[in-house]
Amino acid sequence: MAEIMKTITSIHDMTTWARDRVLNRESIGFVPTMGYLHDGHLSLVKRARSENDAVVASVFVNPTQFGQNEDFTVYPRDPDGDSEKLRSGGVDVLFIPEADELYGQDYETYVELERLPLPLCGKSRPGHFRGVATVVLKLFNIVLPNNAYFGSKDFQQLQVIRRMVRDLNVSTMIVGCPTVREPDGLAMSSRNAYLSPVERKQAICLHDALMIAKGLFDKTETDASVYIKAMKDRITEESDARPDYISLVDPETLEDLPTVKDAALAVMAVKIGKTRLIDNMSLAG
Ligand code: AMP
């Protein structure tokens, strides 16, 4: 574990550093993020630190995964705070490129999956997963990681990346990590910073609704519509909460399940005021 964290902004310097690690037969663990780091991100860093010789974290607010009317320009940023957290977490390199470094003027190549991006978040965020898959593959080609760490909170993202890696024969291992929550159950997210104190209290409805689903599963309820109604009822109790989607899906295909038998994933996106939050919970036993 390095005492001093290096900060790298250029692709050339990042790849030179990574190639040296590869030549030394050191394994590289990689944690890609958009910054404004919280304990959820740091749990990925901790896992990467424990499983690799060297750890790289990136902070890059990726313009290609934001829609026209989304929050790219106002996305919270705290490069100094992030740097300090990553240094304390034992990261060897912080890779923090400018947008121009990754996407030059004449940029024209994207990674697009055919099916997995279509449901759930893909419906209200067309093009989002194209941007995610593209930037993740670019980062993998720059950082050369043996292992890359992603949170299960962004479950569709995790599945898109797993599928991309499989389909394109990328040699990086994808490690899915559990969702880290606030003490009241709210999944940690950089976007929680947008919530007013009143909205923050209301935001607990996402976790409450997932726990209701878990309760129904434990009582062996099989009708998905019963789950969805119960979850929706809890969410709409809050005056500023508007569900974007609430579904029970197959965790592999992300297709809707009409009946819940074996493994199912309860997933939702909910707007609390202007802030769109996502969460999910596995109902597999
Ligand atoms: P982001 O900065 O939001 O793009 O997230 C970077 C990585 O951190 C992604 O793999 C996320 O899934 C993961 N992540 C975000 N929030 C959490 C959380 N509450 N618990 C665990 N991982 C998370």
GROMACS .gro file of C-alpha atoms and ligand atoms in nm, residues 31-35 37-41 43-44 65 75 149-154 157 177-181 187-190, ligand 1:
model
   53
   31VAL     CA    1  -1.297   0.179  -0.864
   32PRO     CA    2  -1.459   0.412  -1.121
   33THR     CA    3  -1.668   0.695  -0.971
   34MET     CA    4  -1.817   1.033  -1.050
   35GLY     CA    5  -1.681   1.176  -0.724
   37LEU     CA    6  -1.751   1.042  -0.248
   38HIS     CA    7  -1.938   0.881   0.041
   39ASP     CA    8  -1.902   0.560   0.241
   40GLY     CA    9  -2.063   0.357  -0.041
   41HIS     CA   10  -1.777   0.449  -0.275
   43SER     CA   11  -1.658   0.040   0.063
   44LEU     CA   12  -1.558  -0.040  -0.296
   65GLN     CA   13  -2.416   0.942  -1.970
   75TYR     CA   14  -2.366   1.739  -1.039
  149TYR     CA   15  -1.557  -0.282  -0.833
  150PHE     CA   16  -1.916  -0.164  -0.880
  151GLY     CA   17  -2.205  -0.110  -0.638
  152SER     CA   18  -2.527  -0.311  -0.651
  153LYS     CA   19  -2.724   0.007  -0.585
  154ASP     CA   20  -2.687   0.079  -0.956
  157GLN     CA   21  -2.546  -0.050  -1.457
  177CYS     CA   22  -2.053  -0.500  -0.399
  178PRO     CA   23  -2.343  -0.450  -0.153
  179THR     CA   24  -2.530  -0.121  -0.115
  180VAL     CA   25  -2.416   0.090   0.178
  181ARG     CA   26  -2.702   0.268   0.355
  187ALA     CA   27  -2.905   0.415   0.010
  188MET     CA   28  -2.602   0.645   0.007
  189SER     CA   29  -2.582   0.848  -0.312
  190SER     CA   30  -2.403   1.164  -0.421
  286AMP     P1   31  -2.115   0.705  -0.887
  286AMP     O1   32  -2.010   0.796  -0.836
  286AMP     O2   33  -2.252   0.738  -0.839
  286AMP     O3   34  -2.108   0.686  -1.037
  286AMP     O4   35  -2.084   0.562  -0.825
  286AMP     C1   36  -1.958   0.502  -0.842
  286AMP     C2   37  -1.966   0.360  -0.794
  286AMP     O5   38  -2.005   0.358  -0.656
  286AMP     C3   39  -2.071   0.277  -0.869
  286AMP     O6   40  -2.020   0.146  -0.888
  286AMP     C4   41  -2.188   0.277  -0.775
  286AMP     O7   42  -2.273   0.166  -0.790
  286AMP     C5   43  -2.116   0.272  -0.641
  286AMP     N1   44  -2.204   0.318  -0.533
  286AMP     C6   45  -2.279   0.431  -0.532
  286AMP     N2   46  -2.353   0.437  -0.420
  286AMP     C7   47  -2.326   0.325  -0.348
  286AMP     C8   48  -2.372   0.273  -0.224
  286AMP     N3   49  -2.461   0.337  -0.150
  286AMP     N4   50  -2.321   0.154  -0.182
  286AMP     C9   51  -2.230   0.087  -0.258
  286AMP     N5   52  -2.183   0.132  -0.376
  286AMP    C10   53  -2.230   0.249  -0.422
   0.00000   0.00000   0.00000
